[in-house]
Coordinates of C-alpha atoms in Angstrom, one line a residue:
M19 CA -3.6 -29.3 -31.7
L20 CA -0.9 -29.0 -29.0
R21 CA -0.2 -25.4 -29.9
R22 CA -4.0 -24.6 -29.8
A23 CA -4.3 -26.2 -26.4
L24 CA -1.4 -24.2 -25.1
R25 CA -3.0 -20.9 -26.3
L26 CA -6.2 -21.8 -24.5
G27 CA -4.4 -21.1 -21.2
L28 CA -5.1 -22.4 -17.7
G29 CA -7.4 -24.9 -16.1
P30 CA -8.7 -25.4 -12.6
G31 CA -6.3 -24.5 -9.8
L32 CA -4.6 -27.5 -8.2
L33 CA -5.1 -26.2 -4.6
G34 CA -8.5 -24.8 -5.5
R35 CA -9.6 -28.3 -6.4
G36 CA -8.6 -29.5 -2.9
L37 CA -5.7 -31.5 -4.3
G38 CA -3.5 -32.7 -1.4
T39 CA -0.1 -34.2 -1.3
H40 CA -0.3 -37.6 -2.8
R41 CA 1.7 -40.3 -4.5
E42 CA 0.3 -43.0 -6.8
G43 CA -3.2 -41.9 -5.9
S44 CA -3.2 -42.3 -2.1
T45 CA -3.4 -39.3 0.2
L46 CA -0.8 -39.4 3.0
D47 CA -2.2 -39.1 6.5
W48 CA 0.9 -37.5 8.0
H49 CA -0.5 -36.7 11.4
G50 CA -1.7 -40.3 11.8
K51 CA 1.6 -41.8 10.7
V52 CA 3.7 -39.6 13.0
S53 CA 1.4 -40.5 16.0
E54 CA 1.7 -44.2 15.2
I55 CA 5.6 -43.9 15.0
K56 CA 5.7 -42.0 18.3
K57 CA 3.6 -44.8 20.0
K58 CA 5.9 -47.5 18.7
I59 CA 9.1 -45.8 20.0
Q60 CA 7.4 -44.9 23.3
S61 CA 6.7 -48.6 23.9
V62 CA 10.3 -49.6 23.8
L63 CA 11.8 -46.6 25.7
P64 CA 12.1 -46.6 29.5
G65 CA 10.0 -44.0 31.2
G66 CA 7.2 -44.0 28.7
A67 CA 7.5 -40.3 27.8
W68 CA 8.0 -39.3 24.2
S69 CA 11.2 -37.4 23.4
P70 CA 13.0 -37.2 20.1
L71 CA 16.0 -39.5 19.5
C72 CA 17.9 -36.7 17.8
D73 CA 17.6 -33.0 17.0
T74 CA 15.9 -32.5 13.7
S75 CA 14.9 -28.9 14.2
H76 CA 17.2 -27.8 11.3
L77 CA 15.4 -30.1 8.9
P78 CA 12.5 -29.1 6.7
P79 CA 9.2 -30.9 7.4
E80 CA 8.5 -34.3 5.7
H81 CA 5.4 -32.9 4.1
S82 CA 4.2 -29.5 2.8
D83 CA 1.4 -28.7 0.4
V84 CA 3.5 -26.1 -1.4
V85 CA 7.3 -25.8 -1.5
I86 CA 8.6 -22.5 -2.7
V87 CA 12.1 -22.6 -4.0
G88 CA 13.6 -19.1 -3.3
G89 CA 13.0 -16.9 -0.3
G90 CA 13.4 -13.5 -1.9
V91 CA 10.6 -11.0 -2.3
L92 CA 8.9 -12.9 -5.1
G93 CA 8.9 -16.2 -3.2
L94 CA 7.8 -14.5 0.0
S95 CA 5.0 -12.7 -1.9
V96 CA 3.7 -15.9 -3.3
A97 CA 3.7 -17.4 0.3
Y98 CA 1.9 -14.3 1.6
W99 CA -0.9 -14.3 -0.9
L100 CA -1.4 -18.1 -0.6
K101 CA -2.0 -17.7 3.1
R102 CA -4.1 -14.6 2.7
L103 CA -6.3 -16.0 0.0
E104 CA -6.7 -19.6 1.5
K105 CA -10.4 -20.4 2.1
R106 CA -9.8 -21.6 5.6
Q107 CA -7.0 -20.5 8.0
G108 CA -4.3 -23.0 8.1
A109 CA -5.6 -25.0 5.2
I110 CA -2.4 -24.7 3.1
R111 CA 1.0 -25.7 4.5
V112 CA 3.7 -23.7 2.8
L113 CA 7.5 -24.2 3.0
V114 CA 10.0 -21.7 1.7
V115 CA 13.5 -23.0 0.9
E116 CA 16.3 -20.4 0.7
R117 CA 19.9 -21.3 0.4
D118 CA 21.3 -17.9 1.2
H119 CA 19.8 -17.3 4.7
T120 CA 21.9 -14.1 5.1
Y121 CA 20.6 -12.7 1.8
S122 CA 24.1 -11.5 1.1
Q123 CA 23.8 -12.3 -2.6
A124 CA 20.1 -11.8 -3.0
S125 CA 19.0 -9.7 -5.9
T126 CA 16.4 -8.1 -3.6
V127 CA 18.8 -6.4 -1.2
L128 CA 21.5 -5.6 -3.8
S129 CA 19.1 -3.6 -6.1
V130 CA 18.5 0.1 -6.2
G131 CA 14.9 -0.3 -5.0
G132 CA 13.1 1.6 -7.8
I133 CA 9.5 1.4 -8.7
R134 CA 7.9 2.9 -11.9
Q135 CA 5.0 2.6 -14.3
Q136 CA 7.0 3.7 -17.3
F137 CA 7.0 0.4 -19.2
S138 CA 6.0 -0.5 -22.7
L139 CA 3.7 -3.4 -21.9
P140 CA 0.3 -2.9 -20.3
E141 CA 0.8 -5.9 -18.1
N142 CA 4.0 -4.5 -16.5
I143 CA 2.3 -1.1 -16.0
Q144 CA -0.7 -2.8 -14.2
L145 CA 1.7 -4.9 -12.1
S146 CA 3.5 -1.8 -10.9
L147 CA 0.3 0.2 -10.2
F148 CA -0.9 -2.7 -8.0
S149 CA 2.4 -3.0 -6.3
V150 CA 2.8 0.7 -5.5
E151 CA -0.6 0.7 -3.8
F152 CA 0.6 -2.3 -1.8
L153 CA 3.8 -0.4 -0.8
R154 CA 2.1 2.8 0.0
N155 CA -0.2 0.9 2.4
I156 CA 2.4 -1.6 3.5
N157 CA 1.3 -1.7 7.1
E158 CA -2.3 -2.5 6.2
Y159 CA -1.0 -5.7 4.5
L160 CA 2.0 -6.7 6.5
A161 CA 1.3 -5.5 10.1
V162 CA 2.1 -8.0 12.8
V163 CA 0.6 -7.7 16.3
D164 CA 3.0 -6.2 18.8
D165 CA 5.7 -5.6 16.2
P166 CA 6.7 -2.1 15.1
P167 CA 5.3 -0.7 11.9
L168 CA 7.3 -0.9 8.7
D169 CA 9.0 2.2 7.3
L170 CA 9.8 1.6 3.6
Q171 CA 11.3 5.1 3.3
F172 CA 9.4 5.5 0.1
N173 CA 10.7 8.5 -1.9
P174 CA 8.2 9.5 -4.6
S175 CA 10.6 11.6 -6.7
G176 CA 9.7 9.8 -9.9
Y177 CA 11.6 8.4 -12.9
L178 CA 12.9 10.6 -15.7
F179 CA 13.5 8.8 -19.0
L180 CA 15.5 10.7 -21.7
A181 CA 15.1 9.9 -25.4
S182 CA 17.3 10.8 -28.4
E183 CA 15.7 11.7 -31.7
E184 CA 15.8 8.1 -32.6
G185 CA 13.9 7.0 -29.5
A186 CA 11.4 9.8 -29.3
T187 CA 8.6 8.1 -31.3
I188 CA 8.9 5.0 -29.2
M189 CA 8.7 7.1 -26.0
E190 CA 5.6 8.8 -27.2
N191 CA 3.9 5.5 -27.9
N192 CA 5.0 4.1 -24.5
V193 CA 3.6 7.1 -22.7
K194 CA 0.3 6.7 -24.6
V195 CA 0.0 3.1 -23.3
Q196 CA 1.1 4.2 -19.8
R197 CA -1.6 6.8 -19.6
Q198 CA -4.3 4.4 -20.9
E199 CA -3.5 2.1 -18.1
G200 CA -3.8 4.9 -15.5
A201 CA -0.2 6.0 -14.9
K202 CA 0.5 9.7 -14.4
V203 CA 3.3 10.4 -16.8
C204 CA 4.0 13.6 -18.7
L205 CA 6.2 14.3 -21.8
M206 CA 8.7 17.2 -21.7
S207 CA 10.5 19.0 -24.4
P208 CA 14.2 19.8 -24.0
E209 CA 13.2 23.4 -23.0
Q210 CA 10.8 22.2 -20.4
L211 CA 13.3 19.7 -19.1
Q212 CA 16.0 22.4 -18.8
K213 CA 13.6 24.7 -16.9
K214 CA 12.5 22.1 -14.4
F215 CA 15.9 20.5 -13.9
P216 CA 18.5 23.1 -14.7
W217 CA 21.4 20.8 -13.7
I218 CA 20.7 18.6 -16.8
N219 CA 22.5 19.1 -20.1
T220 CA 19.9 18.5 -22.7
E221 CA 22.3 18.0 -25.6
G222 CA 21.2 15.0 -27.6
V223 CA 17.8 14.8 -25.8
A224 CA 14.8 15.1 -28.1
L225 CA 12.1 14.2 -25.5
A226 CA 11.7 13.2 -21.9
S227 CA 9.0 11.3 -20.0
Y228 CA 8.5 12.1 -16.3
G229 CA 6.5 10.1 -13.7
L230 CA 4.3 12.5 -11.7
E231 CA 2.9 10.0 -9.2
N232 CA 3.7 6.6 -7.7
E233 CA 7.2 6.4 -8.9
G234 CA 10.5 6.6 -7.0
W235 CA 12.4 4.2 -4.7
F236 CA 12.2 2.5 -1.4
D237 CA 14.2 0.3 1.0
P238 CA 14.2 -3.3 -0.4
W239 CA 15.6 -4.8 2.8
C240 CA 12.6 -3.4 4.7
L241 CA 10.2 -5.0 2.3
L242 CA 12.0 -8.3 2.4
Q243 CA 12.0 -8.4 6.2
G244 CA 8.4 -7.2 6.4
L245 CA 7.2 -10.0 4.1
R246 CA 9.3 -12.6 6.0
R247 CA 8.0 -11.5 9.4
K248 CA 4.4 -11.5 8.2
V249 CA 4.4 -14.9 6.5
Q250 CA 6.0 -16.4 9.6
S251 CA 3.2 -15.0 11.7
M252 CA 0.8 -16.7 9.2
G253 CA 2.4 -20.1 9.7
V254 CA 4.7 -20.3 6.7
L255 CA 7.7 -22.6 7.4
F256 CA 11.3 -21.8 6.4
C257 CA 14.3 -23.9 5.7
H258 CA 17.9 -22.8 5.0
G259 CA 19.1 -25.3 2.4
E260 CA 19.4 -26.0 -1.3
V261 CA 17.0 -28.0 -3.5
T262 CA 19.1 -30.8 -5.1
R263 CA 16.6 -33.1 -6.7
F264 CA 12.9 -33.6 -7.6
V265 CA 11.2 -37.1 -7.6
S266 CA 8.4 -37.2 -10.1
S267 CA 6.1 -39.6 -11.9
S268 CA 5.5 -39.6 -15.7
N269 CA 2.5 -40.1 -17.8
H270 CA 3.1 -40.6 -21.6
M271 CA 0.4 -39.2 -23.8
E272 CA -0.3 -38.7 -27.5
T273 CA -2.2 -35.8 -29.0
A274 CA -4.9 -36.1 -31.6
I275 CA -2.3 -35.4 -34.4
G276 CA 0.1 -38.1 -33.0
E277 CA 2.5 -35.8 -31.2
K278 CA 3.9 -37.5 -28.1
V279 CA 4.2 -35.7 -24.8
T280 CA 5.2 -36.7 -21.3
L281 CA 3.4 -35.2 -18.4
K282 CA 5.3 -35.1 -15.1
R283 CA 4.2 -34.5 -11.6
I284 CA 6.6 -33.8 -8.8
H285 CA 6.0 -35.7 -5.6
E286 CA 9.2 -35.0 -3.6
V287 CA 11.6 -32.2 -3.2
H288 CA 15.0 -33.2 -1.8
V289 CA 16.5 -30.4 0.3
K290 CA 20.2 -30.4 1.2
V291 CA 20.4 -28.8 4.6
D292 CA 22.7 -25.8 5.1
H293 CA 26.3 -26.7 6.1
S294 CA 25.5 -30.4 6.0
Q295 CA 25.6 -33.4 3.8
E296 CA 22.1 -34.4 5.0
Y297 CA 19.1 -34.0 2.8
Q298 CA 15.5 -34.3 3.6
P299 CA 12.8 -35.5 1.2
V300 CA 9.7 -33.3 1.4
E301 CA 6.5 -34.7 -0.1
C302 CA 4.5 -31.9 -1.8
A303 CA 1.6 -31.1 -4.1
I304 CA 3.0 -28.0 -5.7
V305 CA 6.5 -26.5 -6.3
V306 CA 6.9 -22.8 -7.0
N307 CA 10.1 -21.9 -8.8
A308 CA 11.0 -18.4 -7.5
A309 CA 14.8 -19.0 -7.5
G310 CA 15.6 -15.8 -9.3
A311 CA 18.8 -15.9 -11.3
W312 CA 19.1 -19.6 -10.5
S313 CA 15.6 -20.6 -11.6
G314 CA 16.9 -22.0 -14.9
R315 CA 18.9 -24.6 -12.9
I316 CA 15.9 -25.5 -10.8
A317 CA 13.8 -26.0 -13.9
E318 CA 16.5 -28.3 -15.3
L319 CA 16.4 -30.4 -12.1
A320 CA 12.7 -30.9 -12.8
G321 CA 13.5 -32.2 -16.3
I322 CA 12.3 -29.0 -18.1
G323 CA 14.1 -28.5 -21.4
K324 CA 15.4 -32.1 -21.5
G325 CA 13.9 -33.1 -24.8
L326 CA 14.4 -32.7 -28.6
P327 CA 15.1 -29.1 -29.7
G328 CA 12.0 -27.5 -31.1
T329 CA 9.6 -29.5 -29.1
L330 CA 7.7 -28.5 -26.0
Q331 CA 9.6 -31.1 -24.1
G332 CA 12.9 -29.6 -25.2
T333 CA 11.9 -26.0 -24.4
K334 CA 14.1 -24.6 -21.7
L335 CA 13.3 -21.9 -19.1
P336 CA 15.5 -19.1 -20.7
V337 CA 16.5 -17.4 -17.4
E338 CA 20.1 -17.0 -16.4
P339 CA 22.1 -14.9 -14.0
R340 CA 23.4 -11.6 -15.3
K341 CA 25.7 -9.5 -13.1
R342 CA 25.0 -5.8 -12.7
Y343 CA 27.2 -3.2 -10.9
V344 CA 25.9 -0.5 -8.7
Y345 CA 28.2 2.4 -7.7
L346 CA 27.7 4.9 -5.0
W347 CA 29.4 8.3 -5.3
H348 CA 29.5 11.7 -3.6
C349 CA 29.2 15.0 -5.4
P350 CA 28.8 18.2 -3.3
Q351 CA 27.5 20.2 -6.3
G352 CA 25.2 17.5 -7.6
P353 CA 21.4 17.6 -8.2
G354 CA 19.3 18.5 -5.2
L355 CA 16.5 16.9 -3.3
E356 CA 14.0 17.2 -6.2
A357 CA 16.1 14.9 -8.4
P358 CA 14.3 11.9 -9.9
L359 CA 15.8 8.7 -11.0
V360 CA 17.3 9.6 -14.4
A361 CA 17.6 7.1 -17.2
D362 CA 19.9 8.3 -20.0
P363 CA 19.6 7.2 -23.6
S364 CA 23.1 5.7 -23.2
G365 CA 21.8 3.2 -20.7
A366 CA 23.4 5.0 -17.7
Y367 CA 21.1 5.8 -14.8
F368 CA 21.4 7.4 -11.3
R369 CA 19.3 8.5 -8.4
R370 CA 19.9 10.4 -5.2
E371 CA 20.7 8.4 -2.0
G372 CA 19.9 10.0 1.3
L373 CA 20.4 13.7 2.1
G374 CA 24.2 14.1 1.9
N375 CA 24.8 14.6 -1.8
N376 CA 25.3 11.0 -2.4
Y377 CA 24.1 9.2 -5.5
L378 CA 24.0 5.7 -6.8
G379 CA 23.7 4.3 -10.3
G380 CA 25.2 2.2 -13.0
C381 CA 24.7 1.0 -16.6
S382 CA 23.8 -2.4 -18.2
P383 CA 26.7 -3.6 -20.4
T384 CA 26.0 -3.2 -24.1
E385 CA 28.9 -5.4 -25.2
E386 CA 30.4 -8.4 -23.3
E387 CA 28.5 -9.6 -20.3
P388 CA 30.6 -9.8 -17.1
D389 CA 31.3 -13.2 -15.5
P390 CA 28.3 -14.1 -13.3
G391 CA 30.5 -16.7 -11.4
N392 CA 31.2 -14.1 -8.7
L393 CA 30.1 -10.7 -7.4
E394 CA 33.4 -8.9 -7.8
V395 CA 33.1 -5.3 -9.0
D396 CA 34.8 -4.0 -12.1
H397 CA 35.8 -0.5 -11.2
D398 CA 37.1 0.2 -14.7
F399 CA 33.6 -0.3 -16.0
F400 CA 32.5 2.8 -14.1
Q401 CA 35.4 4.9 -15.4
E402 CA 35.0 3.8 -19.0
K403 CA 31.3 3.0 -19.5
V404 CA 29.4 5.0 -16.8
W405 CA 31.1 8.1 -15.7
P406 CA 31.6 9.7 -19.2
Y407 CA 27.8 9.5 -19.8
L408 CA 27.0 10.8 -16.3
A409 CA 29.3 13.7 -16.6
Q410 CA 28.1 14.6 -20.1
R411 CA 24.4 14.6 -18.9
V412 CA 25.1 16.2 -15.5
P413 CA 28.2 18.5 -15.7
A414 CA 28.5 18.6 -11.9
F415 CA 29.3 14.9 -11.9
E416 CA 32.7 15.7 -13.5
T417 CA 34.0 16.0 -9.9
L418 CA 32.2 13.0 -8.3
K419 CA 34.1 10.6 -6.1
V420 CA 33.1 7.0 -5.9
R421 CA 32.8 5.8 -2.3
R422 CA 31.8 2.2 -2.7
A423 CA 30.3 -0.3 -5.2
W424 CA 28.7 -3.7 -5.2
A425 CA 27.3 -6.2 -7.7
G426 CA 24.0 -8.1 -7.8
Y427 CA 22.2 -10.5 -10.2
Y428 CA 19.4 -10.0 -12.6
D429 CA 17.2 -13.0 -13.2
Y430 CA 17.6 -12.3 -16.9
N431 CA 15.0 -13.7 -19.4
T432 CA 17.0 -14.0 -22.6
F433 CA 13.8 -14.5 -24.7
D434 CA 12.0 -11.2 -24.1
Q435 CA 13.3 -9.7 -20.8
N436 CA 9.9 -10.3 -19.1
G437 CA 8.6 -12.3 -16.2
V438 CA 7.6 -16.0 -16.3
V439 CA 4.4 -16.5 -14.3
G440 CA 2.1 -19.5 -13.8
P441 CA 2.3 -23.3 -14.4
H442 CA 4.6 -25.3 -16.7
P443 CA 2.5 -27.1 -19.3
L444 CA 4.2 -30.5 -18.9
V445 CA 5.6 -30.5 -15.3
V446 CA 2.0 -29.8 -14.2
N447 CA 2.6 -28.9 -10.6
M448 CA 5.6 -26.6 -11.1
Y449 CA 4.7 -22.9 -11.1
F450 CA 7.0 -20.0 -12.0
A451 CA 7.6 -16.5 -10.5
T452 CA 10.9 -15.5 -12.1
G453 CA 12.7 -13.9 -15.1
F454 CA 11.7 -10.3 -14.5
S455 CA 15.1 -9.1 -15.7
G456 CA 15.5 -6.3 -13.1
H457 CA 12.0 -5.3 -12.3
G458 CA 10.9 -8.2 -10.1
L459 CA 11.4 -6.4 -6.8
Q460 CA 9.0 -3.6 -7.7
Q461 CA 6.4 -6.0 -9.1
A462 CA 6.7 -8.7 -6.4
P463 CA 3.4 -7.8 -4.5
A464 CA 1.3 -8.2 -7.7
V465 CA 3.2 -11.2 -9.1
G466 CA 2.8 -13.1 -5.8
R467 CA -1.0 -12.5 -5.9
A468 CA -1.2 -13.6 -9.6
V469 CA 0.6 -16.9 -8.9
A470 CA -1.5 -17.6 -5.8
E471 CA -4.7 -16.9 -7.9
V472 CA -3.7 -19.4 -10.6
M473 CA -2.8 -22.0 -8.0
L474 CA -6.0 -21.6 -6.0
E475 CA -8.6 -20.7 -8.8
G476 CA -6.9 -21.9 -12.0
H477 CA -6.8 -18.5 -13.7
F478 CA -5.6 -15.0 -13.2
Q479 CA -8.1 -12.7 -11.6
T480 CA -6.6 -9.4 -10.6
I481 CA -4.3 -8.9 -13.6
N482 CA -4.4 -11.1 -16.7
L483 CA -0.8 -12.3 -17.1
S484 CA -1.4 -14.9 -19.8
P485 CA 1.2 -13.3 -22.0
F486 CA 3.8 -14.2 -19.3
L487 CA 3.0 -17.9 -19.3
F488 CA 5.8 -20.4 -20.1
N489 CA 4.0 -21.5 -23.3
R490 CA 5.3 -18.5 -25.2
F491 CA 8.8 -19.9 -25.3
Y492 CA 7.6 -22.9 -27.3
L493 CA 5.2 -20.9 -29.4
G494 CA 7.8 -18.2 -30.2
E495 CA 5.4 -15.4 -29.0
K496 CA 7.5 -12.7 -27.3
A497 CA 6.1 -10.4 -24.7
Q498 CA 8.9 -7.9 -25.4
E499 CA 9.5 -5.2 -22.8
H500 CA 11.4 -2.3 -24.3
C501 CA 11.9 -0.2 -21.1
I502 CA 14.6 -2.2 -19.4
I503 CA 17.2 -0.3 -17.3

């Protein structure tokens, strides 16, 4: 019975039903309470004029309809679409909590900024098609009066995937799905590949797929700042701090077949303010977990996964930080301006960076995962695991010189390397926008809309992302994405 109910999907949206912030059934009239407190203090202070007793400008508000944990592009996109789709301007109060206000360790700004439609799942293809339209028309969505227009520096040079004999059939099947969903992708033989890109060594390549439209790369920092600027203009509030606790109520239930479940509802989010021991409780109606690589920890704070193994109560959010290195090198004789982002069968990838014969790239580890406890770069990894494959595929890279390198985090979904979108089945007012395992940046505009639709209307409208619901972890139904770089 429980499994059947989980497969049935979503119900009416919480915000769409007009559900306000409440606790034990009573709606809190915050404006009235604050006014009453001000009058009481004013009556005992000389002079009669209201002035705050201490500076609380660094604290988050005491009340917000929605608290979004994580201020990267996914969290900001959810905030944007909530405000854009709200029925009445100013109807939904949204707070974004971000612990790294410099974004120095944010996955968004440490990525290579790629966007593609070459995925194996229809849902991922649809997400990226929606997002590329958003990016190409960025100033129609994110323009702010009297502010300069955004320049994403979108470079539509495409993605070029290379397949060995072993992977050729899978590539053909993937391209068939991509074309069915409207992506412009062509297959190329080794001879065609050599003719179009003479700098490639086609040894070991049986087939290639090349994105003809709407693929390439852009400036992630510009998108992040553009979203942040826009949502601030729409009234979204920000707080630099860390979520340390959720206060929730529980309701114990029993299914028709006698299976016991506990439904939880979060009422308060405790936010520890940046560089302080203070914390502020924020009453809320909904929490969005968009904490990226750290969203698994946030889920644990809400009690998710704290139950018997094999039960829905004991099903964890399988998202963890995975460290990935990006290297930037110079090669005077390297591929020219027409070079796409190239993904080798070995897992190594690269793309051009700017106009000065600079390139950046890397490779996901195939053996031991690096320690995610820091963002230190392993330079030996490039020498031993990346450079040999690059030089084999592009002989000109034999003479490359690495100029700098950095590391960032994937919000890695260990279950099926795909995103988690929508509500938790037991913590009924926690929603997810996480776990995209390296393609969250490029799909953020579409994912934000999807999450906002579920919150407001109770179901997906633009793109059906039901295969990405949390329920699949308990049901064991993988939405496996095979095209992960």
